[in-house]
Coordinates of C-alpha atoms in Angstrom, one line a residue:
M1 CA 119.8 90.0 103.6
M2 CA 122.1 89.2 101.1
N3 CA 125.3 90.9 99.9
Y4 CA 126.5 91.7 96.4
I5 CA 130.0 93.0 95.0
A6 CA 130.6 94.4 91.5
V7 CA 134.0 94.6 90.5
D8 CA 134.0 97.8 88.0
I9 CA 137.5 98.7 86.2
G10 CA 137.7 101.0 83.7
A11 CA 140.5 103.1 81.2
S12 CA 141.1 105.5 83.3
S13 CA 139.5 104.0 87.9
G14 CA 137.7 101.3 89.1
R15 CA 135.5 100.1 91.9
L16 CA 134.5 98.1 94.2
V17 CA 130.7 99.0 94.4
Q18 CA 128.2 97.1 97.7
A19 CA 124.6 96.4 97.1
Q20 CA 121.8 95.1 98.8
L21 CA 117.9 94.5 98.2
N22 CA 115.9 96.9 100.9
K23 CA 112.4 97.0 100.8
G24 CA 112.1 96.3 97.2
R25 CA 114.9 98.7 95.9
L26 CA 118.1 97.9 95.5
E27 CA 120.9 100.2 98.0
L28 CA 124.5 101.3 96.9
R29 CA 127.1 101.5 98.6
E30 CA 130.5 102.0 96.7
I31 CA 133.3 100.4 99.1
H32 CA 136.4 101.1 97.0
R33 CA 138.3 103.2 94.7
F34 CA 141.6 103.3 92.3
G35 CA 143.0 104.8 89.8
N36 CA 143.9 103.4 86.4
S37 CA 146.1 103.7 83.3
F38 CA 148.1 103.3 81.0
S39 CA 152.1 104.4 80.8
M40 CA 154.5 103.5 78.0
R41 CA 157.4 101.4 78.5
H42 CA 159.6 100.5 76.4
G43 CA 158.0 102.0 73.2
H44 CA 154.9 100.7 73.6
E45 CA 151.8 101.8 76.2
Y46 CA 150.6 98.4 78.5
W47 CA 148.6 98.8 81.3
D48 CA 149.4 97.6 85.0
I49 CA 147.4 94.9 85.4
D50 CA 149.3 93.5 89.1
H51 CA 148.1 96.8 90.0
L52 CA 144.2 95.9 89.8
F53 CA 144.2 92.9 91.0
A54 CA 146.1 94.3 94.0
E55 CA 143.2 96.7 93.7
I56 CA 140.1 94.3 94.0
I57 CA 142.0 92.6 96.9
K58 CA 141.9 95.3 98.5
G59 CA 138.8 96.6 97.8
L60 CA 137.5 93.2 99.4
Q61 CA 140.1 94.0 102.2
T62 CA 138.0 96.9 102.9
A63 CA 134.5 95.2 102.4
K64 CA 135.5 92.3 105.4
Q65 CA 136.4 95.1 107.8
Q66 CA 133.3 97.0 106.7
G67 CA 131.7 93.9 108.4
I68 CA 130.2 91.9 105.2
E69 CA 131.3 88.4 106.1
S70 CA 130.5 86.4 102.6
C71 CA 128.9 88.5 99.3
Y72 CA 128.3 87.0 95.6
L73 CA 131.2 89.2 93.5
G74 CA 131.4 89.5 89.3
V75 CA 134.0 91.4 87.3
D76 CA 134.1 93.5 84.5
T77 CA 136.2 95.5 82.5
W78 CA 136.8 97.1 78.8
A79 CA 137.2 95.2 75.8
V80 CA 139.6 93.7 73.7
D81 CA 142.8 93.6 75.6
Y82 CA 144.6 90.4 76.4
V83 CA 146.5 88.5 78.6
L84 CA 149.1 85.4 78.0
L85 CA 149.5 82.9 80.3
D86 CA 152.2 80.1 79.8
Q87 CA 151.5 76.5 80.7
E88 CA 152.6 76.6 84.3
G89 CA 149.5 80.2 84.3
N90 CA 152.0 82.7 84.7
R91 CA 152.0 85.8 81.9
L92 CA 154.2 85.6 78.7
E93 CA 153.8 89.2 78.6
E94 CA 152.4 92.7 80.3
V95 CA 149.4 93.4 78.7
F96 CA 149.0 95.7 75.8
A97 CA 146.9 98.7 75.6
Y98 CA 144.2 99.3 72.8
R99 CA 145.6 103.0 72.7
D100 CA 149.5 101.9 72.2
G101 CA 149.8 102.9 68.1
R102 CA 151.6 99.2 67.0
T103 CA 148.5 98.5 65.1
D104 CA 147.9 101.4 63.4
G105 CA 147.2 100.9 59.0
V106 CA 146.7 96.6 60.6
P107 CA 143.2 96.9 59.3
D108 CA 144.9 97.4 55.6
Q109 CA 147.3 94.6 56.3
F110 CA 144.8 91.7 57.4
H111 CA 141.9 92.3 54.9
A112 CA 145.1 92.1 52.2
W113 CA 144.6 87.9 53.3
M114 CA 141.0 87.8 54.6
S115 CA 138.7 90.4 53.1
R116 CA 136.6 93.2 55.4
E117 CA 132.9 91.9 53.9
Q118 CA 134.2 88.1 55.0
V119 CA 135.4 89.1 58.0
Y120 CA 132.0 91.2 58.6
A121 CA 129.6 88.6 57.5
K122 CA 131.3 85.8 60.1
T123 CA 131.3 88.2 63.1
G124 CA 129.4 90.8 62.4
I125 CA 132.3 93.2 64.1
Q126 CA 133.0 96.8 63.3
E127 CA 136.6 97.3 62.0
L128 CA 138.5 99.4 65.1
P129 CA 142.3 99.3 64.5
F130 CA 143.0 98.5 68.1
N131 CA 140.3 95.1 67.7
T132 CA 142.0 92.1 69.1
L133 CA 141.9 90.2 65.4
Y134 CA 144.4 93.2 64.3
Q135 CA 146.5 93.4 67.9
L136 CA 147.2 89.6 67.6
F137 CA 148.0 89.6 64.0
V138 CA 151.0 92.0 65.1
H139 CA 151.2 90.1 68.2
D140 CA 154.5 88.7 68.0
R141 CA 154.8 85.0 66.5
S142 CA 156.5 83.3 68.3
Q143 CA 155.4 84.4 71.8
L144 CA 151.8 83.4 70.2
H145 CA 152.9 79.8 69.6
Q146 CA 154.3 79.6 73.7
A147 CA 150.6 80.8 74.6
D148 CA 148.9 78.2 77.0
K149 CA 146.3 80.5 76.6
I150 CA 144.8 83.3 75.6
M151 CA 142.2 86.1 77.4
L152 CA 140.9 89.0 77.8
V153 CA 141.0 91.5 81.1
P154 CA 138.6 90.0 83.4
D155 CA 139.1 86.6 82.5
Y156 CA 142.3 86.8 83.7
L157 CA 141.1 89.1 86.5
Y158 CA 138.3 86.0 87.3
Y159 CA 141.6 83.3 86.8
R160 CA 143.0 85.4 89.4
L161 CA 140.3 85.1 92.0
S162 CA 139.4 81.4 91.4
G163 CA 141.6 79.3 88.8
C164 CA 138.9 79.1 86.5
K165 CA 140.2 80.1 83.0
L166 CA 137.6 81.1 80.8
N167 CA 137.1 83.2 77.9
E168 CA 133.6 85.0 78.9
V169 CA 131.3 85.5 75.6
T170 CA 130.5 89.0 75.8
N171 CA 133.9 90.2 75.8
A172 CA 135.1 87.3 73.6
S173 CA 133.0 89.0 71.3
T174 CA 134.7 92.1 71.0
M175 CA 138.0 90.1 70.0
Q176 CA 136.2 89.8 66.0
M177 CA 137.4 86.3 65.8
L178 CA 133.7 84.9 66.9
N179 CA 131.4 83.3 64.3
L180 CA 128.2 84.3 64.8
S181 CA 126.9 81.3 62.9
T182 CA 129.3 78.3 65.0
R183 CA 129.0 80.9 68.1
E184 CA 132.3 79.3 67.8
F185 CA 136.1 81.0 67.8
D186 CA 136.6 81.3 63.8
E187 CA 138.2 78.2 62.4
E188 CA 139.4 81.1 59.4
L189 CA 140.1 83.7 61.4
L190 CA 142.6 81.2 63.5
E191 CA 144.6 79.8 60.8
L192 CA 145.1 82.9 59.9
L193 CA 146.7 84.1 63.2
E194 CA 148.6 80.4 63.1
L195 CA 146.9 79.7 66.4
R196 CA 144.6 77.2 67.8
R197 CA 141.2 76.8 69.4
D198 CA 142.6 74.9 72.7
Q199 CA 144.6 78.4 73.3
F200 CA 141.5 80.0 74.0
S201 CA 139.2 78.3 77.0
E202 CA 135.7 77.6 77.0
L203 CA 133.2 80.0 75.8
T204 CA 131.6 81.1 79.1
E205 CA 127.6 82.5 79.6
P206 CA 127.2 85.6 82.0
G207 CA 125.5 83.4 85.1
R208 CA 127.5 81.1 85.1
A209 CA 128.6 79.8 89.1
L210 CA 132.5 79.7 89.3
G211 CA 132.2 78.6 92.7
S212 CA 134.4 80.3 95.8
I213 CA 137.2 82.8 95.8
R214 CA 140.6 80.9 96.0
P215 CA 140.7 79.7 100.0
E216 CA 144.7 80.4 100.2
L217 CA 143.6 84.6 98.8
I218 CA 141.1 84.6 101.4
E219 CA 143.2 83.0 104.4
Q220 CA 146.4 85.7 103.2
Y221 CA 144.8 88.8 102.7
D222 CA 141.2 87.7 105.1
L223 CA 139.0 88.3 102.7
P224 CA 134.7 87.3 102.8
H225 CA 134.0 84.1 101.6
C226 CA 132.9 84.8 97.6
E227 CA 131.2 83.3 95.2
L228 CA 132.4 84.3 91.8
I229 CA 129.1 84.6 89.2
V230 CA 129.9 85.2 85.2
V231 CA 128.6 88.8 85.0
P232 CA 128.5 90.1 81.2
T233 CA 132.9 91.0 82.0
H234 CA 132.6 94.3 78.9
D235 CA 131.1 97.2 80.7
T236 CA 129.0 97.8 78.0
A237 CA 127.1 94.7 78.2
S238 CA 126.3 95.1 82.2
A239 CA 126.0 98.9 81.4
V240 CA 122.8 96.9 78.8
V241 CA 121.8 95.3 81.4
G242 CA 121.7 97.7 84.2
V243 CA 119.3 100.3 81.4
P244 CA 116.1 100.7 83.5
A245 CA 113.6 100.2 80.0
Q246 CA 110.3 99.2 79.8
Q247 CA 109.8 96.1 77.5
E248 CA 106.7 98.0 76.0
Q249 CA 108.8 101.6 74.7
S250 CA 110.9 101.4 70.9
W251 CA 113.8 102.5 72.7
A252 CA 118.1 102.6 72.4
F253 CA 121.7 103.6 74.7
I254 CA 123.8 105.3 75.3
S255 CA 126.6 103.8 77.1
S256 CA 128.2 107.3 78.0
G257 CA 131.7 107.3 79.3
T258 CA 135.4 107.1 78.2
W259 CA 133.3 105.7 75.0
S260 CA 129.5 106.3 74.2
L261 CA 128.2 103.0 72.9
L262 CA 124.9 104.0 70.8
G263 CA 123.1 101.0 70.2
V264 CA 120.0 98.2 70.5
E265 CA 119.4 95.2 72.0
L266 CA 118.6 92.8 69.5
A267 CA 117.0 89.6 70.0
Q268 CA 118.7 88.2 66.5
P269 CA 122.3 89.6 64.6
L270 CA 122.2 91.7 61.9
N271 CA 125.1 91.7 59.9
N272 CA 124.2 92.9 56.2
P273 CA 126.3 95.1 54.1
A274 CA 124.5 97.9 55.2
A275 CA 125.0 97.2 58.7
M276 CA 129.1 96.8 57.8
E277 CA 128.9 100.2 55.6
A278 CA 127.1 101.8 58.5
N279 CA 130.3 100.6 60.8
Y280 CA 127.8 98.9 63.5
T281 CA 129.1 96.2 65.6
N282 CA 126.9 92.7 66.6
E283 CA 128.4 92.1 69.9
W284 CA 126.8 89.7 72.0
G285 CA 124.9 90.5 75.3
A286 CA 123.3 88.9 78.4
Y287 CA 121.2 86.0 78.0
G288 CA 121.2 85.6 74.0
T289 CA 120.9 88.8 73.2
Y290 CA 122.8 90.9 71.2
R291 CA 124.3 94.9 71.8
F292 CA 123.6 96.1 67.8
L293 CA 125.8 99.7 68.3
K294 CA 128.0 101.8 67.0
N295 CA 131.2 103.2 69.1
I296 CA 131.5 106.7 69.3
M297 CA 134.6 108.5 70.9
G298 CA 132.4 109.6 73.8
L299 CA 134.2 111.6 77.0
W300 CA 137.6 110.2 76.3
M301 CA 137.8 114.2 75.0
I302 CA 136.5 116.3 77.6
Q303 CA 138.8 113.4 80.0
E304 CA 141.7 114.9 78.3
V305 CA 141.2 118.5 77.8
R306 CA 140.3 118.4 81.6
R307 CA 143.6 116.7 82.3
E308 CA 145.7 119.0 80.0
S309 CA 144.3 121.8 82.3
G310 CA 145.9 120.0 85.2
D311 CA 142.3 119.0 86.0
A312 CA 141.9 122.7 87.2
Y313 CA 137.7 122.3 86.3
S314 CA 135.7 119.4 87.1
F315 CA 133.5 117.9 84.9
P316 CA 130.1 119.6 85.6
E317 CA 132.8 123.8 85.8
L318 CA 133.5 122.4 82.6
A319 CA 129.9 121.7 81.7
G320 CA 128.8 125.2 83.0
L321 CA 131.3 126.8 80.9
A322 CA 130.1 125.5 78.0
E323 CA 126.7 126.4 78.7
A324 CA 127.7 129.9 78.4
E325 CA 129.0 130.1 74.9
T326 CA 127.5 129.9 71.6
P327 CA 125.7 127.1 70.3
F328 CA 127.5 125.0 67.4
R329 CA 129.8 128.0 66.4
S330 CA 132.9 124.8 66.2
L331 CA 132.3 121.6 65.7
I332 CA 134.6 118.1 65.0
P333 CA 134.5 114.9 64.0
C334 CA 134.1 113.3 66.9
N335 CA 135.1 109.6 65.5
A336 CA 137.7 110.6 63.3
S337 CA 141.6 109.0 64.1
R338 CA 143.3 111.9 65.3
F339 CA 141.6 111.9 68.3
L340 CA 142.5 108.5 69.4
N341 CA 145.0 109.6 71.7
P342 CA 146.9 112.8 70.0
G343 CA 149.6 114.2 71.6
S344 CA 147.3 117.7 72.7
M345 CA 143.6 117.2 72.9
I346 CA 142.9 121.1 72.9
A347 CA 146.0 121.4 70.2
E348 CA 144.4 118.8 67.6
I349 CA 140.8 120.4 68.2
Q350 CA 141.9 123.9 67.7
L351 CA 143.7 122.5 64.5
C352 CA 141.1 120.7 62.9
C353 CA 139.3 123.6 63.6
K354 CA 141.8 125.6 61.7
E355 CA 141.8 123.7 58.7
T356 CA 138.0 123.3 58.3
G357 CA 137.8 127.1 58.3
Q358 CA 135.3 127.7 61.7
H359 CA 135.8 129.9 64.1
I360 CA 139.3 128.4 66.1
P361 CA 138.4 127.8 69.8
Q362 CA 140.2 129.2 72.7
T363 CA 138.7 129.3 76.1
M364 CA 138.2 126.3 77.6
G365 CA 134.3 126.7 77.6
E366 CA 134.6 127.0 73.9
I367 CA 137.1 124.2 73.8
A368 CA 133.8 121.9 75.3
R369 CA 131.4 123.9 74.0
C370 CA 132.9 122.4 70.6
I371 CA 133.5 118.8 71.7
F372 CA 129.6 118.8 73.2
D373 CA 127.9 119.9 70.6
S374 CA 129.3 117.6 68.2
L375 CA 128.9 114.6 70.4
A376 CA 125.5 115.9 70.4
L377 CA 125.5 116.3 66.4
T378 CA 128.0 112.2 66.4
Y379 CA 124.5 111.0 68.1
F380 CA 121.8 112.0 65.3
D381 CA 123.9 111.1 62.5
A382 CA 124.5 107.3 64.3
L383 CA 120.6 107.4 65.9
R384 CA 119.4 108.3 61.8
E385 CA 121.8 105.5 60.4
L386 CA 120.0 102.7 63.4
E387 CA 116.0 103.8 62.8
K388 CA 116.9 103.4 58.6
L389 CA 119.0 100.0 59.2
Q390 CA 116.4 98.7 61.5
N391 CA 113.6 100.1 59.6
K392 CA 112.2 101.6 62.7
T393 CA 111.7 104.2 64.9
I394 CA 113.0 105.0 68.4
D395 CA 110.2 106.5 71.0
V396 CA 113.0 107.1 73.9
L397 CA 116.8 106.8 74.5
H398 CA 118.0 106.1 77.3
I399 CA 121.5 107.5 78.5
V400 CA 123.5 105.8 81.2
G401 CA 126.4 105.8 82.6
G402 CA 128.6 108.7 84.2
G403 CA 127.9 111.0 81.0
S404 CA 124.3 110.7 82.0
N405 CA 125.4 112.6 84.8
N406 CA 125.6 116.0 81.9
E407 CA 123.5 117.6 82.3
L408 CA 123.8 119.8 79.4
L409 CA 125.3 117.0 76.8
C410 CA 121.7 115.3 77.8
Q411 CA 119.5 118.2 76.6
L412 CA 121.5 118.9 73.4
T413 CA 120.6 114.5 72.6
A414 CA 117.3 115.2 73.6
D415 CA 117.2 118.9 71.4
V416 CA 119.3 117.6 68.3
L417 CA 117.8 114.0 68.1
A418 CA 113.8 115.7 68.7
K419 CA 113.7 112.4 71.1
T420 CA 112.7 112.2 74.9
V421 CA 116.5 111.1 76.7
Q422 CA 116.2 109.5 80.5
A423 CA 119.1 109.9 82.0
G424 CA 120.8 107.3 84.1
P425 CA 121.5 105.5 86.3
S426 CA 124.9 106.9 86.2
E427 CA 126.1 103.3 87.6
S428 CA 124.5 101.6 85.0
T429 CA 127.7 98.9 84.6
A430 CA 127.2 98.4 88.3
L431 CA 123.9 97.7 88.3
G432 CA 124.3 95.6 85.0
N433 CA 127.4 93.4 87.1
I434 CA 124.6 92.6 90.3
A435 CA 121.9 92.3 87.9
V436 CA 123.2 89.3 87.0
Q437 CA 124.2 88.1 90.1
M438 CA 120.9 88.9 91.8
I439 CA 119.5 86.8 88.7
T440 CA 122.0 84.1 89.6
S441 CA 121.6 84.0 93.0
G442 CA 118.3 83.7 92.6
E443 CA 116.8 87.0 94.6
V444 CA 115.4 88.3 91.4
G445 CA 113.7 86.0 88.8
K446 CA 114.8 87.2 85.5
L447 CA 116.1 90.4 82.7
S448 CA 112.6 92.2 83.1
E449 CA 112.7 91.7 86.3
A450 CA 115.9 93.7 87.2
R451 CA 115.3 96.3 85.0
E452 CA 112.0 97.2 86.7
L453 CA 114.3 96.9 89.7
I454 CA 116.4 99.6 88.7
A455 CA 114.3 102.0 88.1
R456 CA 112.4 101.8 90.2
S457 CA 115.0 102.4 92.6
F458 CA 116.9 104.6 90.3
P459 CA 114.6 106.9 88.7
P460 CA 115.9 108.2 85.2
R461 CA 116.0 112.2 84.9
V462 CA 113.9 112.8 81.5
F463 CA 114.8 115.6 78.9
K464 CA 111.7 116.5 76.8
P465 CA 113.5 117.7 73.2
R466 CA 112.9 121.9 72.3
P467 CA 114.0 123.7 69.9
I468 CA 117.0 124.5 68.1
R469 CA 117.1 127.7 66.3
G470 CA 118.9 127.5 62.8
L471 CA 118.8 123.8 63.6
N472 CA 118.5 123.0 59.3
Q473 CA 121.5 125.6 59.0
V474 CA 123.3 123.8 61.3
L475 CA 122.5 120.5 60.3
Q476 CA 123.9 120.8 56.1
R477 CA 127.0 122.4 57.9
W478 CA 128.3 119.4 60.2
D479 CA 127.2 117.4 57.0
Q480 CA 129.4 119.1 54.6
L481 CA 131.8 118.4 57.7
T482 CA 132.0 115.2 57.9
N483 CA 131.5 114.0 54.3
H484 CA 134.1 116.3 53.6
L485 CA 136.4 114.5 56.1

């Protein structure tokens, strides 16, 4: 029986998950879990990339101790953050975290050199202040000139494991530097950044077999023999592979975690002016697809509220407290930049409600209810835009990832959107990572078969829409709030 291990690292935690195919169904087992966070050093927010690599090694040691002698292995993480290497393969700088404030106001500076319209026509990527394009624009130029290679975080982890240098396409596309027409790094954007093409590695598609993990790692740490497969290294790209969608349905997805990524899978990019105006992005997906989606602030807000409470409440407890509160009493524009990394999420929510003349939430239940109601309404706006941009009605919305466990938010989303919501699997990112490994190994034939396997192994929970009393008035208040801000 073949073993597959997904290394799945997000902004707040990482884990190694083992999968096997047993009697026509996938079985998952978490081998190792560890924390992840950025921290302030020398005036900037940085990730501890050495900690992440050490935890991968620790997880593989645990796998070996549990009897796994050999496996396939794939790595996915978050997007946009990068590593600079010198000619010897050593880091020139610690890894900046995308929530660091150094890119505040930078898009306006960059677009004095090249317009937003030009950049979007080239790349199809939505403007977010932390995109790699803007991070590199403010990076110390002398250090950039010293860099022999520039790679994103999962590319670097593959390099540490294998010795192979690559830029995997699903993550590379989030840099806002790939040209949709040429399917290469855009020459004009590189010129503006004073970078060369040879400072980046070969663009690599998901499904490529890299060969064995470095023999010296196996020997030094007593690891299993791992065959490395390049998976969709952007966690959202892996999560979309893991959506248990049926081909005959018109479906959209929300990959619900620290961020909520709402969108559809397309065969061709949609980078017209209307898509740019709506701030939709065309990130590259597995097997020649595109993730046409919008970034929504997501569960970061409730994660921060929980952290500020001293982790006094679990996420299910916060949802339970919210369910007991009056719905739609206090609303906030989730995507406002003020909520990206405030000193206090609770204080920022309360200040926003005060400024807009609403009830100021005080209790944990009221604050959580404000977040969940506002997220559901933000999903409503995004899906309405999505249907208009495609000129196509969405029948089913799949919510995958950790947020699919929040039954209150899933039901609220179904009610507000008046759409059927299928929730789960919560492990869609690990499953998508593993699905690509299985296709490459030959144990699964193609993407549609992998999705059927996932649906059979982890049947989603179905939330049918229920009527909301006074919904039209709520939507009017919401439009006034979001238009005002």
